Tab-separated table of C-alpha atoms and ligand atoms in Angstrom:
chain	number	residue	atom	x	y	z
Z	119	MET	CA	-42.915	36.678	0.451
Z	120	ARG	CA	-46.032	34.440	1.464
Z	121	ASP	CA	-45.800	31.777	4.120
Z	122	LYS	CA	-45.194	28.510	1.666
Z	123	THR	CA	-42.077	30.463	0.336
Z	124	LYS	CA	-40.949	31.737	3.655
Z	125	ALA	CA	-41.229	28.414	5.045
Z	126	ILE	CA	-38.642	27.130	2.501
Z	127	HIS	CA	-36.055	29.855	1.914
Z	128	GLU	CA	-36.100	32.314	4.617
Z	129	GLY	CA	-32.996	32.649	6.975
Z	130	TYR	CA	-30.569	30.474	4.851
Z	131	GLU	CA	-27.763	31.866	3.055
Z	132	LYS	CA	-25.750	29.046	1.474
Z	133	ASP	CA	-22.339	28.556	2.941
Z	134	SER	CA	-18.978	28.218	1.101
Z	135	GLN	CA	-20.070	24.493	0.403
Z	136	SER	CA	-23.263	25.928	-1.559
Z	137	THR	CA	-25.285	23.026	0.171
Z	138	MET	CA	-29.042	23.198	-0.912
Z	139	ALA	CA	-29.953	21.737	2.469
Z	140	VAL	CA	-29.088	23.792	5.643
Z	141	PRO	CA	-26.120	22.116	7.166
Z	142	ILE	CA	-26.196	20.550	10.854
Z	143	TYR	CA	-23.532	22.801	12.944
Z	144	GLN	CA	-22.891	19.921	15.329
Z	145	SER	CA	-20.429	22.006	17.408
Z	146	THR	CA	-20.145	23.363	20.971
Z	147	ALA	CA	-17.919	25.914	20.410
Z	148	TYR	CA	-16.215	28.448	17.605
Z	149	GLU	CA	-12.855	29.650	17.322
Z	150	PHE	CA	-11.965	33.373	17.786
Z	151	LYS	CA	-9.612	35.027	15.275
Z	152	ASP	CA	-7.831	36.576	17.875
Z	153	ALA	CA	-8.297	38.043	21.613
Z	154	LYS	CA	-9.701	41.396	20.106
Z	155	HIS	CA	-12.418	39.568	17.849
Z	156	ALA	CA	-13.333	37.606	21.024
Z	157	ALA	CA	-13.697	40.769	23.213
Z	158	ASP	CA	-15.592	42.339	20.601
Z	159	LEU	CA	-18.115	39.497	20.356
Z	160	PHE	CA	-18.573	39.376	24.045
Z	161	GLU	CA	-19.116	43.087	24.087
Z	162	LEU	CA	-21.602	42.916	21.159
Z	163	LYS	CA	-19.605	45.273	19.190
Z	164	GLU	CA	-19.487	42.644	16.485
Z	165	LEU	CA	-22.035	39.772	16.197
Z	166	GLY	CA	-20.792	36.227	15.892
Z	167	ASN	CA	-20.784	32.697	17.414
Z	168	ILE	CA	-19.312	32.078	20.876
Z	169	TYR	CA	-20.741	29.059	22.441
Z	170	THR	CA	-23.826	27.058	21.425
Z	171	ARG	CA	-25.633	27.422	24.604
Z	172	LEU	CA	-25.917	31.127	23.374
Z	173	MET	CA	-26.290	30.425	19.587
Z	174	ASN	CA	-25.560	28.041	16.713
Z	175	PRO	CA	-25.688	28.746	13.024
Z	176	THR	CA	-28.242	25.740	12.351
Z	177	THR	CA	-30.639	26.901	15.192
Z	178	ASP	CA	-30.039	30.615	13.748
Z	179	VAL	CA	-31.736	29.603	10.438
Z	180	PHE	CA	-34.525	27.992	12.218
Z	181	GLU	CA	-34.834	31.227	14.501
Z	182	LYS	CA	-34.864	33.513	11.551
Z	183	ARG	CA	-37.247	31.376	9.310
Z	184	PHE	CA	-39.867	30.654	12.310
Z	185	ALA	CA	-39.814	34.582	13.236
Z	186	SER	CA	-40.508	35.549	9.622
Z	187	LEU	CA	-43.490	33.038	9.578
Z	188	GLU	CA	-44.872	34.853	12.630
Z	189	ASN	CA	-44.084	38.429	11.134
Z	190	GLY	CA	-42.008	38.984	14.109
Z	191	VAL	CA	-38.216	40.476	14.271
Z	192	ALA	CA	-36.453	38.118	16.155
Z	193	ALA	CA	-36.694	34.472	17.796
Z	194	ILE	CA	-34.945	32.394	20.597
Z	195	ALA	CA	-35.134	28.661	20.089
Z	196	THR	CA	-35.228	26.694	23.298
Z	197	SER	CA	-34.839	23.076	24.372
Z	198	SER	CA	-38.663	22.779	24.867
Z	199	GLY	CA	-42.054	24.277	24.792
Z	200	MET	CA	-42.151	24.243	28.574
Z	201	ALA	CA	-38.566	25.989	28.715
Z	202	ALA	CA	-39.803	28.829	26.054
Z	203	ILE	CA	-42.694	29.580	28.461
Z	204	PHE	CA	-40.589	29.621	31.719
Z	205	ASN	CA	-37.984	31.590	29.915
Z	206	THR	CA	-40.645	34.083	28.953
Z	207	ILE	CA	-42.010	34.545	32.339
Z	208	ALA	CA	-38.406	34.676	33.857
Z	209	ASN	CA	-37.510	37.565	31.368
Z	210	LEU	CA	-40.144	39.815	32.611
Z	211	ALA	CA	-41.061	38.694	36.411
Z	212	GLN	CA	-39.170	38.369	39.474
Z	213	ALA	CA	-40.475	37.668	43.115
Z	214	GLY	CA	-42.894	39.848	44.271
Z	215	ASP	CA	-44.419	40.124	40.805
Z	216	ASN	CA	-47.700	38.689	39.097
Z	217	ILE	CA	-48.483	37.580	35.810
Z	218	ILE	CA	-52.126	36.967	34.517
Z	219	CYS	CA	-53.095	33.816	32.801
Z	220	SER	CA	-55.729	32.166	30.939
Z	221	SER	CA	-57.603	29.629	33.079
Z	222	LYS	CA	-57.430	27.384	29.990
Z	223	LEU	CA	-54.050	26.490	29.528
Z	224	TYR	CA	-51.843	23.365	28.496
Z	225	GLY	CA	-51.519	21.033	31.536
Z	226	GLY	CA	-47.568	21.704	31.934
Z	227	THR	CA	-48.257	25.633	31.780
Z	228	THR	CA	-50.975	25.431	34.427
Z	229	THR	CA	-48.938	23.286	36.970
Z	230	LEU	CA	-45.988	25.919	36.150
Z	231	THR	CA	-47.858	28.899	36.722
Z	232	SER	CA	-49.801	27.640	39.630
Z	233	HIS	CA	-47.237	25.775	41.483
Z	234	THR	CA	-43.619	26.114	40.221
Z	235	ILE	CA	-43.290	29.964	39.835
Z	236	LYS	CA	-45.012	30.447	43.097
Z	237	ARG	CA	-42.075	28.821	44.883
Z	238	PHE	CA	-40.175	31.668	42.932
Z	239	GLY	CA	-42.344	34.413	44.553
Z	240	ILE	CA	-44.325	34.956	41.261
Z	241	GLU	CA	-48.183	35.001	41.558
Z	242	ALA	CA	-50.446	33.798	38.771
Z	243	ARG	CA	-53.929	35.419	38.624
Z	244	TYR	CA	-56.378	33.441	36.240
Z	245	PHE	CA	-58.932	34.899	33.666
Z	246	ASP	CA	-61.595	33.731	30.995
Z	247	VAL	CA	-59.887	34.194	27.653
Z	248	GLN	CA	-63.444	33.870	25.663
Z	249	ASN	CA	-64.836	36.446	27.789
Z	250	PRO	CA	-62.102	38.417	29.501
Z	251	HIS	CA	-64.564	40.844	31.415
Z	252	ASN	CA	-62.468	40.462	34.790
Z	253	LEU	CA	-59.011	41.001	33.143
Z	254	GLU	CA	-58.607	44.573	34.055
Z	255	GLU	CA	-59.708	43.951	37.889
Z	256	LEU	CA	-56.640	41.440	37.924
Z	257	ILE	CA	-54.070	44.268	37.153
Z	258	ASP	CA	-51.747	46.072	39.518
Z	259	GLY	CA	-48.564	47.933	39.613
Z	260	LYS	CA	-46.739	44.509	39.802
Z	261	THR	CA	-48.272	42.782	36.789
Z	262	LYS	CA	-45.696	41.840	34.061
Z	263	LEU	CA	-47.394	39.642	31.677
Z	264	ILE	CA	-50.640	38.413	30.320
Z	265	LEU	CA	-50.348	34.949	28.987
Z	266	PHE	CA	-52.837	32.948	27.094
Z	267	GLU	CA	-53.202	30.511	24.067
Z	268	SER	CA	-54.620	31.289	20.656
Z	269	ILE	CA	-56.552	27.953	20.667
Z	270	SER	CA	-56.264	26.310	23.995
Z	271	ASN	CA	-55.044	22.540	24.337
Z	272	PRO	CA	-56.841	20.416	25.464
Z	273	SER	CA	-60.107	22.470	25.444
Z	274	ILE	CA	-59.906	23.767	21.935
Z	275	ASP	CA	-61.181	27.401	22.890
Z	276	LEU	CA	-60.517	30.460	21.209
Z	277	ALA	CA	-59.223	33.719	22.715
Z	278	ASP	CA	-60.714	36.948	22.312
Z	279	PHE	CA	-57.661	38.867	21.224
Z	280	GLU	CA	-59.322	42.210	20.681
Z	281	LYS	CA	-60.463	42.440	24.210
Z	282	ILE	CA	-57.390	41.127	25.776
Z	283	VAL	CA	-55.061	43.425	23.654
Z	284	SER	CA	-57.040	46.586	24.434
Z	285	VAL	CA	-56.698	46.022	28.060
Z	286	ALA	CA	-52.908	45.167	27.855
Z	287	LYS	CA	-52.249	48.393	25.621
Z	288	LYS	CA	-54.071	50.393	28.133
Z	289	HIS	CA	-51.903	49.328	31.007
Z	290	LYS	CA	-48.587	48.846	28.752
Z	291	ILE	CA	-48.406	45.187	29.735
Z	292	ILE	CA	-46.746	42.597	27.517
Z	293	THR	CA	-48.913	39.940	25.927
Z	294	ALA	CA	-47.461	36.725	25.205
Z	295	VAL	CA	-49.735	33.897	23.203
Z	296	ASP	CA	-48.845	30.264	23.175
Z	297	ASN	CA	-49.608	29.660	19.448
Z	298	THR	CA	-48.681	25.985	19.470
Z	299	VAL	CA	-52.192	24.715	18.291
Z	300	ALA	CA	-53.086	26.915	15.530
Z	301	THR	CA	-49.520	27.651	14.432
Z	302	ALA	CA	-48.117	30.628	12.487
Z	303	ILE	CA	-49.946	29.407	9.374
Z	304	HIS	CA	-53.500	29.705	10.800
Z	305	CYS	CA	-52.860	32.355	13.371
Z	306	LYS	CA	-50.839	35.290	13.638
Z	307	PRO	CA	-50.816	36.777	17.111
Z	308	LEU	CA	-48.421	39.687	16.524
Z	309	GLU	CA	-50.638	40.926	13.598
Z	310	LEU	CA	-53.394	40.792	16.117
Z	311	GLY	CA	-51.631	43.362	18.537
Z	312	CYS	CA	-49.899	40.972	20.628
Z	313	ASP	CA	-46.209	41.241	21.674
Z	314	ILE	CA	-44.793	37.699	22.068
Z	315	SER	CA	-45.598	34.283	20.360
Z	316	ILE	CA	-44.795	31.278	21.784
Z	317	HIS	CA	-44.512	27.637	20.443
Z	318	SER	CA	-43.914	24.205	21.489
Z	319	THR	CA	-42.106	22.912	18.223
Z	320	SER	CA	-42.593	19.402	19.588
Z	321	LYS	CA	-46.059	19.332	17.672
Z	322	TYR	CA	-46.906	20.695	14.385
Z	323	THR	CA	-43.350	22.075	13.685
Z	324	THR	CA	-41.782	18.765	13.721
Z	325	GLY	CA	-44.895	17.336	12.482
Z	326	GLN	CA	-43.813	13.779	12.952
Z	327	GLY	CA	-43.435	13.575	16.651
Z	328	LEU	CA	-39.501	13.420	16.293
Z	329	ALA	CA	-38.170	16.102	18.872
Z	330	ILE	CA	-38.873	18.185	21.601
Z	331	GLY	CA	-38.463	21.823	21.291
Z	332	GLY	CA	-39.665	25.615	21.764
Z	333	ILE	CA	-39.611	29.042	20.520
Z	334	VAL	CA	-40.056	32.587	21.611
Z	335	VAL	CA	-40.854	35.197	18.833
Z	336	GLU	CA	-40.609	38.769	19.488
Z	337	ARG	CA	-42.830	41.577	17.413
Z	338	ASP	CA	-41.051	44.532	15.784
Z	339	ASN	CA	-40.608	47.542	17.804
Z	340	LEU	CA	-41.352	46.043	21.360
Z	341	VAL	CA	-39.011	48.757	22.366
Z	342	GLU	CA	-41.346	51.242	22.309
Z	343	LEU	CA	-43.605	49.566	24.897
Z	344	ILE	CA	-40.528	48.471	27.259
Z	345	LYS	CA	-38.386	51.671	26.921
Z	346	ASP	CA	-38.862	53.796	30.153
Z	347	ASN	CA	-41.872	51.760	31.318
Z	348	PRO	CA	-41.484	51.411	35.198
Z	349	ARG	CA	-42.968	47.725	34.679
Z	350	TYR	CA	-39.844	46.779	33.003
Z	351	ALA	CA	-37.323	48.639	34.827
Z	352	HIS	CA	-34.836	45.805	34.411
Z	353	PHE	CA	-34.488	46.448	30.821
Z	354	ASN	CA	-33.839	50.004	31.224
Z	355	GLU	CA	-31.383	49.913	34.037
Z	356	PRO	CA	-27.727	48.629	33.787
Z	357	ASP	CA	-27.528	44.790	34.098
Z	358	PRO	CA	-24.593	44.162	36.604
Z	359	SER	CA	-24.473	40.485	35.385
Z	360	TYR	CA	-23.406	41.973	31.912
Z	361	HIS	CA	-21.134	44.706	32.936
Z	362	GLY	CA	-23.750	47.316	32.896
Z	363	LEU	CA	-25.529	46.563	29.701
Z	364	VAL	CA	-28.858	48.574	29.107
Z	365	TYR	CA	-30.966	46.243	27.044
Z	366	THR	CA	-33.095	49.009	25.545
Z	367	SER	CA	-30.077	51.187	24.562
Z	368	LEU	CA	-28.896	49.003	21.789
Z	369	PRO	CA	-30.271	48.547	18.284
Z	370	PHE	CA	-31.266	45.201	18.850
Z	371	PRO	CA	-34.690	43.551	19.752
Z	372	PRO	CA	-34.580	43.812	23.630
Z	373	PHE	CA	-36.820	40.944	24.762
Z	374	SER	CA	-34.697	38.481	22.719
Z	375	LEU	CA	-31.597	40.098	23.490
Z	376	ARG	CA	-32.031	39.836	27.252
Z	377	MET	CA	-33.327	36.057	26.856
Z	378	ARG	CA	-30.265	35.103	24.929
Z	379	LEU	CA	-27.447	36.968	26.926
Z	380	SER	CA	-28.720	36.474	30.099
Z	381	LEU	CA	-31.211	33.640	30.394
Z	382	LEU	CA	-29.882	31.272	27.909
Z	383	ARG	CA	-26.631	32.049	29.463
Z	384	ASP	CA	-27.854	31.239	33.011
Z	385	LEU	CA	-30.660	28.732	32.669
Z	386	GLY	CA	-29.114	26.938	29.887
Z	387	ALA	CA	-32.389	25.784	28.138
Z	388	ALA	CA	-30.580	25.785	24.642
Z	389	PRO	CA	-31.709	23.481	21.867
Z	390	SER	CA	-29.636	20.895	20.130
Z	391	PRO	CA	-28.590	21.796	16.444
Z	392	PHE	CA	-29.683	18.364	15.365
Z	393	ASN	CA	-33.197	19.237	16.829
Z	394	SER	CA	-33.020	22.730	15.255
Z	395	TRP	CA	-32.240	20.990	11.847
Z	396	LEU	CA	-35.283	18.516	12.444
Z	397	PHE	CA	-37.672	21.670	12.827
Z	398	ILE	CA	-36.320	23.439	9.748
Z	399	GLN	CA	-37.462	20.312	7.817
Z	400	GLY	CA	-40.669	20.342	9.376
Z	401	LEU	CA	-41.302	24.112	8.523
Z	402	GLU	CA	-40.752	23.407	4.916
Z	403	HIS	CA	-43.927	21.699	4.653
Z	404	LEU	CA	-45.993	23.207	7.619
Z	405	PRO	CA	-48.247	25.291	5.386
Z	406	LEU	CA	-49.292	22.107	3.394
Z	407	ARG	CA	-49.734	20.201	6.415
Z	408	MET	CA	-51.796	22.488	8.169
Z	409	LYS	CA	-53.988	22.465	5.489
Z	410	GLN	CA	-54.771	18.965	5.236
Z	411	HIS	CA	-54.952	18.707	9.179
Z	412	SER	CA	-57.625	21.203	9.441
Z	413	GLU	CA	-59.526	20.054	6.363
Z	414	SER	CA	-59.566	16.633	7.504
Z	415	ALA	CA	-60.556	17.618	11.110
Z	416	LEU	CA	-63.459	19.473	9.787
Z	417	ARG	CA	-64.704	16.502	7.701
Z	418	ILE	CA	-64.603	14.276	10.659
Z	419	ALA	CA	-66.001	16.713	13.167
Z	420	LYS	CA	-69.028	17.072	10.739
Z	421	PHE	CA	-69.358	13.102	10.526
Z	422	LEU	CA	-69.285	12.844	14.050
Z	423	GLU	CA	-71.880	15.715	14.714
Z	424	SER	CA	-74.253	13.598	12.286
Z	425	HIS	CA	-73.615	10.244	14.210
Z	426	PRO	CA	-76.386	9.079	16.505
Z	427	LYS	CA	-73.965	7.923	19.182
Z	428	VAL	CA	-72.338	11.194	19.651
Z	429	LYS	CA	-73.771	13.689	22.168
Z	430	SER	CA	-71.683	16.583	21.210
Z	431	VAL	CA	-68.515	17.778	19.267
Z	432	ASN	CA	-66.008	20.502	19.810
Z	433	TYR	CA	-64.309	21.885	16.595
Z	434	PRO	CA	-63.938	25.619	16.166
Z	435	LEU	CA	-64.927	25.688	12.509
Z	436	LEU	CA	-68.198	24.150	12.898
Z	437	GLU	CA	-71.058	26.781	12.669
Z	438	SER	CA	-72.609	25.107	15.787
Z	439	ASN	CA	-69.541	25.852	17.925
Z	440	LYS	CA	-69.443	28.415	20.593
Z	441	ASN	CA	-66.014	29.348	19.370
Z	442	TYR	CA	-67.228	29.892	15.744
Z	443	SER	CA	-67.333	33.525	15.739
Z	444	LEU	CA	-63.910	34.100	17.234
Z	445	ALA	CA	-62.516	31.509	14.887
Z	446	LYS	CA	-63.719	33.263	11.948
Z	447	LYS	CA	-62.434	36.577	13.187
Z	448	TYR	CA	-58.981	35.311	14.384
Z	449	LEU	CA	-57.930	32.211	12.281
Z	450	LYS	CA	-56.616	32.388	8.603
Z	451	ASP	CA	-57.832	29.561	6.450
Z	452	GLY	CA	-58.109	26.855	8.719
Z	453	ALA	CA	-57.826	25.698	12.358
Z	454	SER	CA	-55.806	22.647	13.504
Z	455	GLY	CA	-56.182	18.951	13.707
Z	456	LEU	CA	-57.385	18.769	17.409
Z	457	LEU	CA	-61.112	18.070	18.117
Z	458	SER	CA	-63.210	16.583	20.948
Z	459	PHE	CA	-66.591	14.683	21.256
Z	460	GLU	CA	-68.799	13.390	23.846
Z	461	VAL	CA	-70.245	9.924	23.458
Z	462	GLU	CA	-73.152	8.326	25.998
Z	463	SER	CA	-71.178	6.905	28.756
Z	464	PHE	CA	-67.612	6.540	30.228
Z	465	ASP	CA	-67.647	2.724	29.136
Z	466	GLU	CA	-68.819	3.805	25.711
Z	467	ALA	CA	-65.772	6.206	25.623
Z	468	LYS	CA	-63.196	3.594	26.900
Z	469	LYS	CA	-64.516	1.226	24.173
Z	470	VAL	CA	-64.197	3.619	21.347
Z	471	ALA	CA	-60.608	4.505	22.525
Z	472	ASP	CA	-59.902	0.665	22.890
Z	473	SER	CA	-61.462	-0.336	19.519
Z	474	VAL	CA	-60.050	2.279	16.920
Z	475	LYS	CA	-57.157	0.405	14.841
Z	476	ILE	CA	-55.552	3.555	12.875
Z	477	PHE	CA	-55.746	6.036	15.596
Z	478	SER	CA	-53.005	5.527	18.374
Z	479	LEU	CA	-53.678	5.811	22.238
Z	480	VAL	CA	-50.800	8.376	22.809
Z	481	VAL	CA	-50.939	11.734	24.894
Z	482	ASN	CA	-49.246	13.879	22.122
Z	483	ILE	CA	-50.847	16.318	19.622
Z	484	GLY	CA	-49.612	17.464	16.073
Z	485	ASP	CA	-48.205	14.313	14.742
Z	486	SER	CA	-48.697	13.071	11.080
Z	487	LYS	CA	-50.178	10.021	12.838
Z	488	SER	CA	-53.711	10.093	14.051
Z	489	ILE	CA	-53.951	10.238	17.992
Z	490	ILE	CA	-56.881	9.513	20.359
Z	491	THR	CA	-57.210	10.179	24.036
Z	492	HIS	CA	-59.460	9.403	26.752
Z	493	PRO	CA	-58.748	11.849	29.490
Z	494	ALA	CA	-60.802	10.516	32.190
Z	495	SER	CA	-58.904	7.148	32.090
Z	496	THR	CA	-55.443	8.706	31.135
Z	497	THR	CA	-54.138	12.252	31.522
Z	498	HIS	CA	-56.807	13.298	34.094
Z	499	GLN	CA	-57.317	9.725	35.885
Z	500	GLN	CA	-56.044	11.148	39.335
Z	501	LEU	CA	-58.788	13.813	39.307
Z	502	SER	CA	-62.212	13.215	41.146
Z	503	ALA	CA	-65.448	13.548	39.381
Z	504	LYS	CA	-65.814	17.187	40.854
Z	505	GLU	CA	-62.448	18.207	39.482
Z	506	LEU	CA	-62.947	16.612	36.219
Z	507	GLU	CA	-66.002	18.884	35.905
Z	508	ASP	CA	-64.239	21.899	36.974
Z	509	ALA	CA	-61.412	21.357	34.423
Z	510	GLY	CA	-64.439	21.006	32.008
Z	511	ILE	CA	-63.699	17.202	31.218
Z	512	SER	CA	-66.412	14.999	31.397
Z	513	ASP	CA	-65.513	11.109	31.748
Z	514	LYS	CA	-67.498	10.616	28.216
Z	515	LEU	CA	-65.030	12.811	26.547
Z	516	ILE	CA	-62.617	11.652	23.778
Z	517	ARG	CA	-59.876	13.909	22.041
Z	518	LEU	CA	-58.608	13.358	18.688
Z	519	SER	CA	-55.651	14.776	16.925
Z	520	ILE	CA	-56.222	14.267	13.216
Z	521	GLY	CA	-53.108	13.171	11.206
Z	522	LEU	CA	-52.449	13.047	7.563
Z	523	GLU	CA	-53.739	9.807	6.747
Z	524	ASP	CA	-56.598	9.515	4.139
Z	525	CYS	CA	-59.296	10.907	5.694
Z	526	ASP	CA	-62.116	8.173	4.583
Z	527	ASP	CA	-59.717	5.691	6.384
Z	528	LEU	CA	-60.112	7.819	9.514
Z	529	ILE	CA	-63.881	8.061	9.262
Z	530	GLU	CA	-64.344	4.429	8.510
Z	531	ASP	CA	-62.253	3.631	11.579
Z	532	LEU	CA	-64.187	5.863	13.938
Z	533	LYS	CA	-67.601	4.523	12.416
Z	534	GLU	CA	-66.364	0.858	13.380
Z	535	ALA	CA	-65.540	1.939	16.649
Z	536	LEU	CA	-68.794	3.577	17.392
Z	537	GLU	CA	-70.844	0.980	16.240
Z	538	ASP	CA	-68.878	-2.150	17.539
M	138	LIG	C1	-47.170	20.669	24.407
M	138	LIG	C2	-47.421	21.845	24.577
M	138	LIG	C3	-46.579	22.619	25.378
M	138	LIG	C4	-45.434	22.220	26.031
M	138	LIG	O1	-44.507	21.824	25.170
M	138	LIG	P1	-43.241	20.851	25.305
M	138	LIG	O2	-42.429	20.946	23.910
M	138	LIG	O3	-43.645	19.430	25.449
M	138	LIG	O4	-42.415	21.058	26.419
M	138	LIG	C5	-46.836	24.016	25.649
M	138	LIG	N1	-48.073	24.599	25.194
M	138	LIG	C6	-48.834	23.713	24.431
M	138	LIG	C7	-50.345	24.428	23.898
M	138	LIG	C8	-48.701	22.590	24.098
M	138	LIG	O5	-49.453	21.677	23.470
């Protein structure tokens, strides 16, 4: 099946009521048939529902559908994108270990990797995703994960998958890609040789800014990398917290199995069934929306590139862009609605952000409603001029998340704001 069909049908078998729409199973717990049934479920002799912190029938449809769009075998939905990223790290690393991260990451992921996990004894080392020449030097026997974004937010750069994956495979290290911005429609990290794909479903998956959520997708046959790999001893030795279970000895995808049985159980970042249901609605038209977001963003990028008051434009599908060759190689049929541009001065940038009428001044992306941000006066306001420069953010930079409004109206809005 192709993406547009999977997005509408995959993972749902009609229940006894034959409802066309996936039902919302708004329930905390599930009744066991008898004590033996309960014991069999806990021992994984039989699969079934126990408690919504571990699994839920509505969330199950969402996970199956999402895994299928990413061409993965299993997925675990979480309460937010940040929870998805933290659970991925926690599933692999412990105190004394290190992970290697892209230097261009979402702000929350940067603070998580450089500050929060440090307090748990896990070190983060950083590399350049576009030019990963120093990646191999950062690896040692304690390296458990290479983490990067397919299209980075907010810098809108592309990762050089081939180079990163070849180093990871040589050293038998798991790669996890945050695919939030490109989405499973325009980039398939698992087809490009990566092991785990992560999303904040708060962005394009909901598509209308309706709910916070995340998901982690595992590739087929990841067991071949994890089994007997000394980096991942905890997947190959009995888990004393689950009466001696050995994750790689069971016929289930081991990464997801451990995340569900151990981490959802103990850390509890489970999604609400209602939010899973909202994400299922979002997935149904994700392929159509991504096509429109990407087409409008490219038109707007071209308009801005030709405008005399605009100094530079960053959109990966512009032929003049530094990411163009990587975008051609790794993106399918489009990019995303994210683009940025620079005007002449800080005051000019502030004026544009203040004068647009259709765009809203908001710190979010991936909404049907177009969004404008001026990082220097909002999200990055606390940084000094030097820190802004190091983060690659000039005070003349404006960031846009192009929504689903008529593209001609968006262009007129920007034109008037630039000429005011
Ligand atoms: C928003 C975002 C996150 C965090 O997701 P939340 O759902 O807000 O927790 C992580 N990565 C990227 C690329 C994002 O855009």
